[in-house]
Coordinates of C-alpha atoms in Angstrom, one line a residue:
X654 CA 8.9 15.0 25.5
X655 CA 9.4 14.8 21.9
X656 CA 9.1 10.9 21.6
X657 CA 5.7 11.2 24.1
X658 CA 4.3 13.7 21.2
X659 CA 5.6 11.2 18.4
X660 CA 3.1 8.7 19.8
X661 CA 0.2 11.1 20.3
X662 CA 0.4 12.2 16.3
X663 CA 0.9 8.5 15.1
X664 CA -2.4 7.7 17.1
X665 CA -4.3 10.4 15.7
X666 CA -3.2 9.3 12.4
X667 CA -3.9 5.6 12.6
X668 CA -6.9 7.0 14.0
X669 CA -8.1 9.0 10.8
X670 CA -7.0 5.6 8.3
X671 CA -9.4 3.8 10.6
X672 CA -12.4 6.5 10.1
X673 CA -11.4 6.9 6.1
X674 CA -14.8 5.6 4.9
X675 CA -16.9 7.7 7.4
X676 CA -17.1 11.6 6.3
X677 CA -19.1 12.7 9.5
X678 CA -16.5 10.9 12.0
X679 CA -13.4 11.6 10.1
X680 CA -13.9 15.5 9.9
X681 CA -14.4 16.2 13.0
X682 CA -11.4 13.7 14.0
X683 CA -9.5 15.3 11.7
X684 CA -10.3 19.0 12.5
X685 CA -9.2 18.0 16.4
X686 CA -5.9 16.4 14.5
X687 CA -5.0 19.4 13.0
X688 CA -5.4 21.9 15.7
X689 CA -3.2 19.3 18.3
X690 CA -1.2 19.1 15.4
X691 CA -0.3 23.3 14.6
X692 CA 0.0 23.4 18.5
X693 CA 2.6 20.4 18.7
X694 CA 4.8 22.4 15.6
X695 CA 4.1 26.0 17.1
X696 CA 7.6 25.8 19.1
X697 CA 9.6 23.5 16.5
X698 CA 12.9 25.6 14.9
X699 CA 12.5 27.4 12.3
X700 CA 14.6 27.2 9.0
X701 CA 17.7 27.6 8.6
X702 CA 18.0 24.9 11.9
X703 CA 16.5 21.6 11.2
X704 CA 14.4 19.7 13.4
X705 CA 15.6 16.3 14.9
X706 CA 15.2 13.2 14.5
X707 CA 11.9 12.8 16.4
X708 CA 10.5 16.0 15.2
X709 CA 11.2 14.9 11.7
X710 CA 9.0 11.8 12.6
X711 CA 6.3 14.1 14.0
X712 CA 6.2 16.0 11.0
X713 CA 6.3 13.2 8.4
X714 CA 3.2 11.8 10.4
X715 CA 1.6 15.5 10.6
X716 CA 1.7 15.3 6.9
X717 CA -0.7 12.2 6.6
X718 CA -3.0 13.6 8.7
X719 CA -3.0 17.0 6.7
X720 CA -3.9 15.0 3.5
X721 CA -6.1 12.4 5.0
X722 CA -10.0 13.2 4.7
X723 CA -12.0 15.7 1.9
X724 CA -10.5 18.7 2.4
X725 CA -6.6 17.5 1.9
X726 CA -4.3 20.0 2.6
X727 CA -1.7 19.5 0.2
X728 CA 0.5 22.7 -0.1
X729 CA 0.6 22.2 4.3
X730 CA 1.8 18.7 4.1
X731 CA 4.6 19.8 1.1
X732 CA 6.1 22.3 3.5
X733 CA 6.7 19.6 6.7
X734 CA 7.7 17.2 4.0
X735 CA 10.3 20.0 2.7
X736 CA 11.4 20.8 6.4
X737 CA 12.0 17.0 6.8
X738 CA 14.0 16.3 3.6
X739 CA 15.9 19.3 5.0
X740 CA 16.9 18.5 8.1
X741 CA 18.1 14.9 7.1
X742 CA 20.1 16.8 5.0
X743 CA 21.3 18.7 8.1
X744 CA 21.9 16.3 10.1
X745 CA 23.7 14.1 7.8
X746 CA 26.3 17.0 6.7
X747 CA 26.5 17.6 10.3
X748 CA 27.5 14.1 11.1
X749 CA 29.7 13.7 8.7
X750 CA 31.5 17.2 9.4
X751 CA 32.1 15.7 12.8
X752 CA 33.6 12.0 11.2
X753 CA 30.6 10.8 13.3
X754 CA 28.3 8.0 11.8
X755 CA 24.7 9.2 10.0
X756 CA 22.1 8.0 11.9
X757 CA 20.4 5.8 9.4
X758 CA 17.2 6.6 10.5
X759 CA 17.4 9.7 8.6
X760 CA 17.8 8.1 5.5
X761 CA 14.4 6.0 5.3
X762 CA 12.8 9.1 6.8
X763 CA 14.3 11.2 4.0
X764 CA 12.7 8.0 1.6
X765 CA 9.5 8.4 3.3
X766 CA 9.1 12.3 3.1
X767 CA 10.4 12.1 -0.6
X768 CA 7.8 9.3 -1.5
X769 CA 4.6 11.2 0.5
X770 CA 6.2 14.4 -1.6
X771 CA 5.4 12.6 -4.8
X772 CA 1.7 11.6 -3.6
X773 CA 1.2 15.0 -2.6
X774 CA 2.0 16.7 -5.9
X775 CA 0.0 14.2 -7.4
X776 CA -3.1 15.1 -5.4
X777 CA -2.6 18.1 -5.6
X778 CA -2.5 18.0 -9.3
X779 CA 0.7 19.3 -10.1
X780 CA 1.8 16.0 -11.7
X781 CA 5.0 18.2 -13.3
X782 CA 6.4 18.9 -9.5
X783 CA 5.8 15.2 -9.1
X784 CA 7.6 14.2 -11.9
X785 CA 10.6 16.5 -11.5
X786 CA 11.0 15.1 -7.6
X787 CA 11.1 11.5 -9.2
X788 CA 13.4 12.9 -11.7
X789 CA 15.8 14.4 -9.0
X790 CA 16.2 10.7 -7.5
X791 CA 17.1 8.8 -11.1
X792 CA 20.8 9.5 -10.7
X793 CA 20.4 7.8 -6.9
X794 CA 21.6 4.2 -5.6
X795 CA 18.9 1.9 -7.4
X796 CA 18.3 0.7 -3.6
X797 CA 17.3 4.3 -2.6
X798 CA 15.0 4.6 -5.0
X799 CA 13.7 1.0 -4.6
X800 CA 12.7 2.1 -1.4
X801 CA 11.2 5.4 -2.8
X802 CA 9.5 3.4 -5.8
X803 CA 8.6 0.7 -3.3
X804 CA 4.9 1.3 -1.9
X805 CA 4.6 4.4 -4.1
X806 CA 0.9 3.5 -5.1
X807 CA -0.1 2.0 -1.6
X808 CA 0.7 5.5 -0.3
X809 CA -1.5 7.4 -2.5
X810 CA -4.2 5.1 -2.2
X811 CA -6.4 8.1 -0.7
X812 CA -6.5 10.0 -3.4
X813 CA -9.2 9.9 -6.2
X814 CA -8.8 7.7 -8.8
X815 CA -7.6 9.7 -11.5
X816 CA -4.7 11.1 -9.5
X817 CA -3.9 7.5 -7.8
X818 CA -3.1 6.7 -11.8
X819 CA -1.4 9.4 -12.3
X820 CA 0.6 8.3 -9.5
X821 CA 0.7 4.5 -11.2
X822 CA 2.0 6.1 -14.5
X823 CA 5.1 8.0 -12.6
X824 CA 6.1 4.7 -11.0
X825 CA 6.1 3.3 -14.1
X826 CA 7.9 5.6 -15.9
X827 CA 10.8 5.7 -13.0
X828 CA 10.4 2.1 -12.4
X829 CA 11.0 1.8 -16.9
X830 CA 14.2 3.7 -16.2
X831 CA 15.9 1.6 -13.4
X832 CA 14.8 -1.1 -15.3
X833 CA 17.5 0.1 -18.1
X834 CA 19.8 -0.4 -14.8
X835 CA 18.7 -4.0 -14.1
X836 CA 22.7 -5.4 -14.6
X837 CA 23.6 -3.6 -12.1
X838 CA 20.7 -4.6 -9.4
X839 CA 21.4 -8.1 -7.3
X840 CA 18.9 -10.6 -7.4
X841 CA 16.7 -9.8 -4.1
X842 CA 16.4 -6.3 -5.9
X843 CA 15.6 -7.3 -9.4
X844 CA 13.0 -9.4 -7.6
X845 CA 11.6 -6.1 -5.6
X846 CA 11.7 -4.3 -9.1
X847 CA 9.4 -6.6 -10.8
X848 CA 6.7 -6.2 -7.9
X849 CA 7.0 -2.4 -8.0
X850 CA 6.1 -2.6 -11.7
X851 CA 3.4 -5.0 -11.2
X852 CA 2.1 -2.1 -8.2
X853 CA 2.5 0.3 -10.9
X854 CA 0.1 -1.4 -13.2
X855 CA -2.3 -1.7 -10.2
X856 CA -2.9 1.4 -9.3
X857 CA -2.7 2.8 -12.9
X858 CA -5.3 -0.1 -13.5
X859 CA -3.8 -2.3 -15.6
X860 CA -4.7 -5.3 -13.4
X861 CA -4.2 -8.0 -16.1
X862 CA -0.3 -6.3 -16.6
X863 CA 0.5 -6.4 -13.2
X864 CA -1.5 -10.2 -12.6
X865 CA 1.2 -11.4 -15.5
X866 CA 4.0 -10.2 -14.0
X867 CA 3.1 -11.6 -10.5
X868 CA 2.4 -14.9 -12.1
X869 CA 5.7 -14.9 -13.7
X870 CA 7.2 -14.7 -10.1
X871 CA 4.5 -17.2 -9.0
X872 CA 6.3 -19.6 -11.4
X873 CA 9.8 -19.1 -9.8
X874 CA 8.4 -19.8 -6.1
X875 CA 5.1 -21.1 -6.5
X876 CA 4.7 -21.4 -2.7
X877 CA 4.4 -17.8 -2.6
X878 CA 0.9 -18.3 -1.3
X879 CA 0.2 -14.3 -0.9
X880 CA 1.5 -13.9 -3.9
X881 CA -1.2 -16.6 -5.4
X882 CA -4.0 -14.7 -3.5
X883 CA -2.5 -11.3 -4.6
X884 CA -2.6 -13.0 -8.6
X885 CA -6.4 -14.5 -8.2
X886 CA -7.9 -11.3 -6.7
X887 CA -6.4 -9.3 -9.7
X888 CA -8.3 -11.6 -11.7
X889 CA -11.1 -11.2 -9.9
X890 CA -11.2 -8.0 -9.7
X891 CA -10.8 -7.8 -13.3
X892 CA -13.9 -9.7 -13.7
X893 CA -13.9 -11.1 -17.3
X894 CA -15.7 -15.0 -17.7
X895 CA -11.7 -16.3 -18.4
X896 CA -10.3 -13.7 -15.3
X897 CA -12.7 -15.3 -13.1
X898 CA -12.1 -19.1 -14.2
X899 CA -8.3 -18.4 -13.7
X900 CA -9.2 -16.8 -10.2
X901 CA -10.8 -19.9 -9.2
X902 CA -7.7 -22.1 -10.4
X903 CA -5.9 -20.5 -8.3
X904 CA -8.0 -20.6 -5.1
X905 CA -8.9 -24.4 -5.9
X906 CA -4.9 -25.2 -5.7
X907 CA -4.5 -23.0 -2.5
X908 CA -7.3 -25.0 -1.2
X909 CA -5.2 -28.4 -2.2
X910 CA -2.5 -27.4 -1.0
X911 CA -4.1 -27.3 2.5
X912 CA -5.2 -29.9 5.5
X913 CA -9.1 -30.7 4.6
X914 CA -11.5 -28.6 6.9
X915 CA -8.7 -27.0 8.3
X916 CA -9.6 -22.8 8.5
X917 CA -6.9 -21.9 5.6
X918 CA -8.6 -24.7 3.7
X919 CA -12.1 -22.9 4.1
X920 CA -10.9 -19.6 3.3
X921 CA -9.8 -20.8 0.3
X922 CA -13.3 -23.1 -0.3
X923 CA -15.3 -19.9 0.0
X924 CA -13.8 -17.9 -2.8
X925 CA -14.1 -20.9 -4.4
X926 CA -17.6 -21.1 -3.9
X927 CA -18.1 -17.3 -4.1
X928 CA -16.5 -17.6 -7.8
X929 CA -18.9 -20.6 -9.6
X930 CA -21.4 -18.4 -8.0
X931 CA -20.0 -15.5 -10.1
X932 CA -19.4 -17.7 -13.2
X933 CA -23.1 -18.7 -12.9
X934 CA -22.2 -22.2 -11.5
X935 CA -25.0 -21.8 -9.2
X936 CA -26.4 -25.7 -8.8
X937 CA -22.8 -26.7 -9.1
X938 CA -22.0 -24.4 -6.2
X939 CA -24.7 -25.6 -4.1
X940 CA -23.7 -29.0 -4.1
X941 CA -20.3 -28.4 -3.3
X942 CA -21.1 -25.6 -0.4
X943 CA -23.6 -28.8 1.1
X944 CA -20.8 -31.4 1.0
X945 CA -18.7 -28.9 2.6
X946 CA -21.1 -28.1 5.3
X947 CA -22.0 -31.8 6.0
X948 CA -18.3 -33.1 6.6
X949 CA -17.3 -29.6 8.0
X950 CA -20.2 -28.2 9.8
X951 CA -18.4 -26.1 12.4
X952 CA -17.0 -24.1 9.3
X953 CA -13.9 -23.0 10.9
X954 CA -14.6 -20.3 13.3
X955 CA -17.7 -18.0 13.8
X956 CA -16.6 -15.4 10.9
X957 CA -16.5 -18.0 8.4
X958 CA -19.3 -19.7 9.5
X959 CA -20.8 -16.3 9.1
X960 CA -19.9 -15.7 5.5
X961 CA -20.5 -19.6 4.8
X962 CA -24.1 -18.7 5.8
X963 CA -24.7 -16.0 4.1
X964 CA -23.5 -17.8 0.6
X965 CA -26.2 -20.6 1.3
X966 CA -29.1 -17.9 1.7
X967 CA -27.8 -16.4 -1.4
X968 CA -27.8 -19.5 -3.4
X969 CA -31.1 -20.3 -1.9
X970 CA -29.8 -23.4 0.2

């Protein structure tokens, strides 16, 4: 029954990520979510018993959809993400009072609730409680808090921009301190390190910070191509006359690196185009996007076709 329920909440939750840029849908989605959702918990044990494994699950997911929307409820969410830090607590001194093996489930659920915790505190604006929970975990493993550290700003990415900083800033100040730790990190971690620092500097928008540090791991494996479309949106996103000539650089090499009229080819040939357009390379642009279109003229597929059509109206070809 409980596993049936598990699916029901995670749907409603996908649900209400889908509907995040449209208010009208999304509150009344979310106003259904949260009524299935207090009738789901009504019959869940209360404390001192902790809830199982699937009920933790339920109400780790019950807590996105309580902060998903305009009307966030933050102090709701805090207390299932409390009752699920505390029954993998539970469970794991129950386990081990038995000499039976932790489900290790628990643990990454325990990650997940502590992480949402920190977003939560953060939205909520009280960036101290945030703080202290971060601070709670700097005596942990370096790969627990990896994993806490680890998507930190990607989970928070609903929340207006000031607090989704505020939320940057935290990671980077954990991510400062376990880098004090780095000797005693192997190299797959040290690696997972650097790109939580560079996520750090996204989301506290220091885009040209984090595009450094992603290049410097570029150089190490430079056929990292999502890493190389990762670096050249930061740059374009930054939007500076150099930032977007960089961003180009990069897209013109992904584009080499690829078989000639092939569809990853023509992704790659329309952010090229798209950037002279930006840089003001406008006849330059036009000549290229007709070359492209005479050797290639299917363009791919129909989206790209699409989006290669609507680059020639704008450039007036």
């Amino acid at each position: 029954y409980d596993a049936a329920i598990l699916k029901v909440v995670a749907i409603d939750r996908k649900e209400l990520e889908r509907l995040s840029d449209d208010a009208t849908a999304i509150s009344q989605r979310q106003l259904e979510a949260r009524k299935r959702l207090e009738k789901i918990m009504y019959d869940f044990p209360l404390p001192p018993e902790g809830w199982n494994l699937t009920q933790s699950q339920i109400g780790l997911q019950g807590s996105h959809i309580l902060i998903a929307g305009s009307t966030p409820q933050f102090n709701d969410a805090d207390i299932l993400l409390t009752r699920v830090v505390d029954s993998a607590r539970i469970a794991t001194y129950v386990s081990q009072g038995r000499n039976q093996e932790v489900d290790p489930r628990w643990e990454s659920l325990a990650n997940a609730a502590r992480q949402l915790q920190i977003v939560v505190f953060a939205g909520a604006g009280k960036i101290l409680e945030a703080r202290r929970v971060l601070g709670q975990l700097e005596s942990a493993q370096p790969a627990k808090l990896l994993a806490i550290l680890n998507g930190l700003a990607d989970a928070s990415q609903n929340l207006p921009e000031d607090q989704r900083k505020q939320v940057g800033r935290l990671q980077q100040e954990m991510s400062a301190r376990l880098e004090q730790r780095r000797s005693a990190l192997d190299v797959e971690q040290q690696l997972e390190l650097d790109r939580i620092i560079a996520q750090s500097y996204v989301a506290s928008g220091d885009l040209i910070e984090a595009a450094h540090i992603y290049e410097r791991l570029f150089k190490e494996n430079p056929r990292d191509k999502p890493l190389a479309i990762e670096i050249a949106r930061l740059y374009t996103q930054h939007g500076e006359p150099a930032d977007l000539a960089t961003a180009q650089k990069y897209w013109t090499s992904m584009e080499q690196a690829e078989i000639a009229g092939s569809v990853p080819w023509l992704e790659a040939r329309i952010k090229v185009l798209r950037l002279m357009q930006q840089r003001g390379q406008t006849e330059e642009a036009r000549k290229l996007l007709g070359v492209t279109r005479i050797l290639y003229p299917k363009l791919g597929n129909p989206q790209l076709k699409k989006q290669f059509d609507a680059l020639s109206a704008q450039l007036g070809k």
